[in-house]
């Protein structure tokens, strides 16, 4: 930093650098005061793009995009929590902060983050202390935002602790790809420690210009050192500045400097800051840099309105064997893909989840199976789950005798839901109730608000007063209160043939027989001899004609058109009456009928007969407070056997007229009781 400040005292018009994000803010402040552009191809700290540093120009991609790529990878595999290990300086902290923001956008989070001192002198003991804590955590997804020296120390200790095996996922930012590109092949013992690791590399499109440059570089250097992505960005940065200076001079720009009184007042300091001067046309040179538009080794060099390079993209790399394998790309245009970004730029943008693809990965432990990403933490807090200790209807929930375990339908639903979660939920069941009678579910729910339980699992009805204090899941069984009553058998007797129709129906049917006979006689007696004769005979004809149509046996012929039309309609009505009567009579004589004097909650509430309810149920409060039924009429029943006994006795023998209970219990009760039925 001191060397940079001394260099600025030599009439500087631009600086290429620094290569360190930590140094960049200080130099950027000075560059802004002296009004000369600061072009950095390696300072990737996202905060350097702020308006605070107007003369800072980043000629590589910001870590903001790299962290977006990491977040997309994590979201692609369905992981929800990650652990971040970073260098504890401005670059490391700001990078992890950007990662946290991008994960939050995808409803993921950093569950644990820890910084490592930036000194290369950090000991393996200090790293081991950090990784031991990481091993106790729930998440198995580790993101490393480190430098080369500390990063390989972390992998070495992790390998020693057995953390590079099955179940772990290690994602390193582009520091690892820089080493792999620059120093390949690495020693075998080093490669063995990073098998299965994912890393990112700033994407540079393949081109003839790039291949020709690599050939020239290898002829000059003999292949050592090898070039990485930042080397290509450095080369393009030199050309970017050269082209911008050329445009600057073509526009009449002049290199001239002026002194600042604020700097002159600092004469006598060891840094000789008084020698610094302001570049008069620095704003014009900066404008030409930001308006640059040409194709370099790294692709198009063009800046957007945020002073960032357009079309950010990364290669996603899997360390495998003695080398690396590219499993896909990430671009800000289309997300994750196995197709190069240059191809996707020619197509309509598509960031749908179905379009996010990567090739298969060889994960740590040499497995192709995607790691689950979490385990039950050794230091995790157990959720306290309250469970009612029922004495009836144990099919829903019950405690296994002599243990702290529970079983039942509700427990099965809970465990199935927990097993579907993409993260660990450690919990323990806590019994609620004395085991001699069903506990009050309202009291059980209140235990959550009191802090005694974190949640409650069981056959708990969703009612208004409970929803005011706790949240419920979606219901997984049908609910509602129903009435169960005893049914009496209706036996058929000698007059059973009259039961298919009511009294009113019999009267209406007989009246129509008479009316139809009279109408037909009126239409026929003038032209039809069969409808003539003495009055007594005419009355008999009228009665007999309409009745005989029931059996299609009338002997009188109809001659008038209207008479035949009336007869046709009447025969159709007779057919319906005959069929209905036959079906009803057959049912009465062959099927046993059951009936109850209780027709619904209104008829039940209007009587003074006792009503049963399940012990501990909210039905008691509902009947008394909502329906205004006297509590003296309400009888608490503790089991299905008590239901059946009370209903069989009836209200006259110390029993109840009906039982009001929730539908799931009633359906279970009626599955083994055939003399009772839901009514109303």
mmCIF file of N, CA and C in Angstrom, residues 75-127:
data_model
loop_
_atom_site.group_PDB
_atom_site.id
_atom_site.type_symbol
_atom_site.label_atom_id
_atom_site.label_comp_id
_atom_site.label_asym_id
_atom_site.label_seq_id
_atom_site.Cartn_x
_atom_site.Cartn_y
_atom_site.Cartn_z
ATOM 1 N N UNK A 75 -29.083 -24.348 -4.564
ATOM 2 C CA UNK A 75 -30.532 -24.448 -4.781
ATOM 3 C C UNK A 75 -30.858 -25.553 -5.776
ATOM 4 N N UNK A 76 -30.015 -25.740 -6.788
ATOM 5 C CA UNK A 76 -30.247 -26.771 -7.810
ATOM 6 C C UNK A 76 -30.304 -28.165 -7.193
ATOM 7 N N UNK A 77 -29.454 -28.425 -6.196
ATOM 8 C CA UNK A 77 -29.424 -29.744 -5.571
ATOM 9 C C UNK A 77 -30.372 -29.854 -4.375
ATOM 10 N N UNK A 78 -31.117 -28.801 -4.089
ATOM 11 C CA UNK A 78 -32.141 -28.875 -3.052
ATOM 12 C C UNK A 78 -31.636 -28.751 -1.633
ATOM 13 N N UNK A 79 -30.423 -28.248 -1.448
ATOM 14 C CA UNK A 79 -29.905 -28.065 -0.095
ATOM 15 C C UNK A 79 -30.397 -26.733 0.461
ATOM 16 N N UNK A 80 -30.587 -26.667 1.766
ATOM 17 C CA UNK A 80 -31.181 -25.477 2.381
ATOM 18 C C UNK A 80 -30.242 -24.747 3.331
ATOM 19 N N UNK A 81 -29.248 -25.428 3.851
ATOM 20 C CA UNK A 81 -28.340 -24.793 4.801
ATOM 21 C C UNK A 81 -26.898 -25.103 4.421
ATOM 22 N N UNK A 82 -26.022 -24.094 4.545
ATOM 23 C CA UNK A 82 -24.618 -24.288 4.221
ATOM 24 C C UNK A 82 -23.755 -23.716 5.345
ATOM 25 N N UNK A 83 -22.523 -24.151 5.354
ATOM 26 C CA UNK A 83 -21.516 -23.627 6.288
ATOM 27 C C UNK A 83 -20.487 -22.862 5.455
ATOM 28 N N UNK A 84 -20.134 -21.665 5.877
ATOM 29 C CA UNK A 84 -19.174 -20.837 5.140
ATOM 30 C C UNK A 84 -17.905 -20.658 5.973
ATOM 31 N N UNK A 85 -16.758 -20.993 5.381
ATOM 32 C CA UNK A 85 -15.446 -20.752 5.997
ATOM 33 C C UNK A 85 -14.721 -19.754 5.101
ATOM 34 N N UNK A 86 -14.276 -18.638 5.682
ATOM 35 C CA UNK A 86 -13.750 -17.558 4.854
ATOM 36 C C UNK A 86 -12.545 -16.908 5.523
ATOM 37 N N UNK A 87 -11.778 -16.195 4.704
ATOM 38 C CA UNK A 87 -10.681 -15.377 5.213
ATOM 39 C C UNK A 87 -11.285 -14.161 5.916
ATOM 40 N N UNK A 88 -10.861 -13.935 7.122
ATOM 41 C CA UNK A 88 -11.481 -12.883 7.923
ATOM 42 C C UNK A 88 -10.847 -11.520 7.610
ATOM 43 N N UNK A 89 -11.084 -11.063 6.384
ATOM 44 C CA UNK A 89 -10.715 -9.699 6.001
ATOM 45 C C UNK A 89 -11.862 -9.130 5.169
ATOM 46 N N UNK A 90 -11.683 -7.923 4.645
ATOM 47 C CA UNK A 90 -12.778 -7.287 3.912
ATOM 48 C C UNK A 90 -13.235 -8.134 2.734
ATOM 49 N N UNK A 91 -12.284 -8.712 1.997
ATOM 50 C CA UNK A 91 -12.637 -9.532 0.839
ATOM 51 C C UNK A 91 -13.453 -10.755 1.256
ATOM 52 N N UNK A 92 -12.998 -11.463 2.281
ATOM 53 C CA UNK A 92 -13.707 -12.666 2.723
ATOM 54 C C UNK A 92 -15.061 -12.348 3.311
ATOM 55 N N UNK A 93 -15.134 -11.346 4.185
ATOM 56 C CA UNK A 93 -16.406 -11.013 4.831
ATOM 57 C C UNK A 93 -17.439 -10.518 3.818
ATOM 58 N N UNK A 94 -17.003 -9.656 2.895
ATOM 59 C CA UNK A 94 -17.948 -9.122 1.915
ATOM 60 C C UNK A 94 -18.409 -10.191 0.938
ATOM 61 N N UNK A 95 -17.537 -11.122 0.599
ATOM 62 C CA UNK A 95 -17.943 -12.219 -0.279
ATOM 63 C C UNK A 95 -18.986 -13.106 0.369
ATOM 64 N N UNK A 96 -18.785 -13.472 1.632
ATOM 65 C CA UNK A 96 -19.753 -14.321 2.339
ATOM 66 C C UNK A 96 -21.056 -13.569 2.570
ATOM 67 N N UNK A 97 -20.967 -12.248 2.788
ATOM 68 C CA UNK A 97 -22.189 -11.454 2.927
ATOM 69 C C UNK A 97 -23.016 -11.494 1.646
ATOM 70 N N UNK A 98 -22.332 -11.408 0.498
ATOM 71 C CA UNK A 98 -23.038 -11.516 -0.781
ATOM 72 C C UNK A 98 -23.652 -12.899 -0.946
ATOM 73 N N UNK A 99 -22.933 -13.947 -0.534
ATOM 74 C CA UNK A 99 -23.472 -15.308 -0.605
ATOM 75 C C UNK A 99 -24.715 -15.445 0.266
ATOM 76 N N UNK A 100 -24.680 -14.881 1.442
ATOM 77 C CA UNK A 100 -25.827 -14.965 2.346
ATOM 78 C C UNK A 100 -27.057 -14.307 1.724
ATOM 79 N N UNK A 101 -26.856 -13.153 1.073
ATOM 80 C CA UNK A 101 -27.982 -12.468 0.428
ATOM 81 C C UNK A 101 -28.554 -13.300 -0.712
ATOM 82 N N UNK A 102 -27.698 -13.885 -1.509
ATOM 83 C CA UNK A 102 -28.172 -14.677 -2.647
ATOM 84 C C UNK A 102 -28.847 -15.970 -2.190
ATOM 85 N N UNK A 103 -28.361 -16.566 -1.117
ATOM 86 C CA UNK A 103 -29.026 -17.760 -0.587
ATOM 87 C C UNK A 103 -30.401 -17.407 -0.040
ATOM 88 N N UNK A 104 -30.512 -16.260 0.627
ATOM 89 C CA UNK A 104 -31.795 -15.842 1.194
ATOM 90 C C UNK A 104 -32.834 -15.655 0.092
ATOM 91 N N UNK A 105 -32.416 -15.185 -1.086
ATOM 92 C CA UNK A 105 -33.347 -15.036 -2.201
ATOM 93 C C UNK A 105 -33.908 -16.379 -2.647
ATOM 94 N N UNK A 106 -33.173 -17.450 -2.374
ATOM 95 C CA UNK A 106 -33.615 -18.797 -2.758
ATOM 96 C C UNK A 106 -34.122 -19.595 -1.563
ATOM 97 N N UNK A 107 -34.426 -18.898 -0.489
ATOM 98 C CA UNK A 107 -34.964 -19.495 0.738
ATOM 99 C C UNK A 107 -33.999 -20.520 1.327
ATOM 100 N N UNK A 108 -32.707 -20.233 1.186
ATOM 101 C CA UNK A 108 -31.660 -21.010 1.838
ATOM 102 C C UNK A 108 -30.935 -20.077 2.811
ATOM 103 N N UNK A 109 -29.990 -20.630 3.546
ATOM 104 C CA UNK A 109 -29.290 -19.778 4.510
ATOM 105 C C UNK A 109 -27.937 -20.373 4.873
ATOM 106 N N UNK A 110 -27.077 -19.492 5.415
ATOM 107 C CA UNK A 110 -25.818 -19.935 6.012
ATOM 108 C C UNK A 110 -26.106 -20.229 7.480
ATOM 109 N N UNK A 111 -26.040 -21.491 7.851
ATOM 110 C CA UNK A 111 -26.368 -21.873 9.226
ATOM 111 C C UNK A 111 -25.202 -21.630 10.179
ATOM 112 N N UNK A 112 -23.974 -21.592 9.638
ATOM 113 C CA UNK A 112 -22.803 -21.375 10.494
ATOM 114 C C UNK A 112 -21.687 -20.820 9.616
ATOM 115 N N UNK A 113 -21.066 -19.746 10.056
ATOM 116 C CA UNK A 113 -19.939 -19.189 9.317
ATOM 117 C C UNK A 113 -18.819 -18.866 10.290
ATOM 118 N N UNK A 114 -17.601 -19.056 9.817
ATOM 119 C CA UNK A 114 -16.441 -18.852 10.677
ATOM 120 C C UNK A 114 -15.297 -18.295 9.835
ATOM 121 N N UNK A 115 -14.635 -17.287 10.375
ATOM 122 C CA UNK A 115 -13.513 -16.678 9.686
ATOM 123 C C UNK A 115 -12.183 -17.240 10.169
ATOM 124 N N UNK A 116 -11.209 -17.274 9.269
ATOM 125 C CA UNK A 116 -9.842 -17.694 9.579
ATOM 126 C C UNK A 116 -8.930 -16.497 9.350
ATOM 127 N N UNK A 117 -8.015 -16.281 10.264
ATOM 128 C CA UNK A 117 -7.132 -15.121 10.140
ATOM 129 C C UNK A 117 -6.370 -15.184 8.826
ATOM 130 N N UNK A 118 -6.212 -14.031 8.173
ATOM 131 C CA UNK A 118 -5.608 -14.031 6.828
ATOM 132 C C UNK A 118 -4.131 -14.347 6.802
ATOM 133 N N UNK A 119 -3.514 -14.444 7.947
ATOM 134 C CA UNK A 119 -2.078 -14.762 7.974
ATOM 135 C C UNK A 119 -1.813 -16.147 7.408
ATOM 136 N N UNK A 120 -0.743 -16.280 6.671
ATOM 137 C CA UNK A 120 -0.332 -17.604 6.199
ATOM 138 C C UNK A 120 0.226 -18.438 7.341
ATOM 139 N N UNK A 121 0.431 -17.791 8.490
ATOM 140 C CA UNK A 121 0.987 -18.506 9.636
ATOM 141 C C UNK A 121 -0.082 -19.197 10.474
ATOM 142 N N UNK A 122 -1.315 -19.200 10.035
ATOM 143 C CA UNK A 122 -2.362 -19.868 10.792
ATOM 144 C C UNK A 122 -1.996 -21.345 10.966
ATOM 145 N N UNK A 123 -2.148 -21.843 12.166
ATOM 146 C CA UNK A 123 -1.696 -23.205 12.479
ATOM 147 C C UNK A 123 -2.761 -24.232 12.157
ATOM 148 N N UNK A 124 -2.308 -25.466 11.982
ATOM 149 C CA UNK A 124 -3.256 -26.551 11.747
ATOM 150 C C UNK A 124 -4.123 -26.793 12.975
ATOM 151 N N UNK A 125 -3.582 -26.502 14.153
ATOM 152 C CA UNK A 125 -4.386 -26.658 15.367
ATOM 153 C C UNK A 125 -5.584 -25.734 15.375
ATOM 154 N N UNK A 126 -5.382 -24.478 14.939
ATOM 155 C CA UNK A 126 -6.491 -23.530 14.882
ATOM 156 C C UNK A 126 -7.525 -23.971 13.855
ATOM 157 N N UNK A 127 -7.055 -24.466 12.720
ATOM 158 C CA UNK A 127 -7.985 -24.954 11.692
ATOM 159 C C UNK A 127 -8.732 -26.187 12.186
#
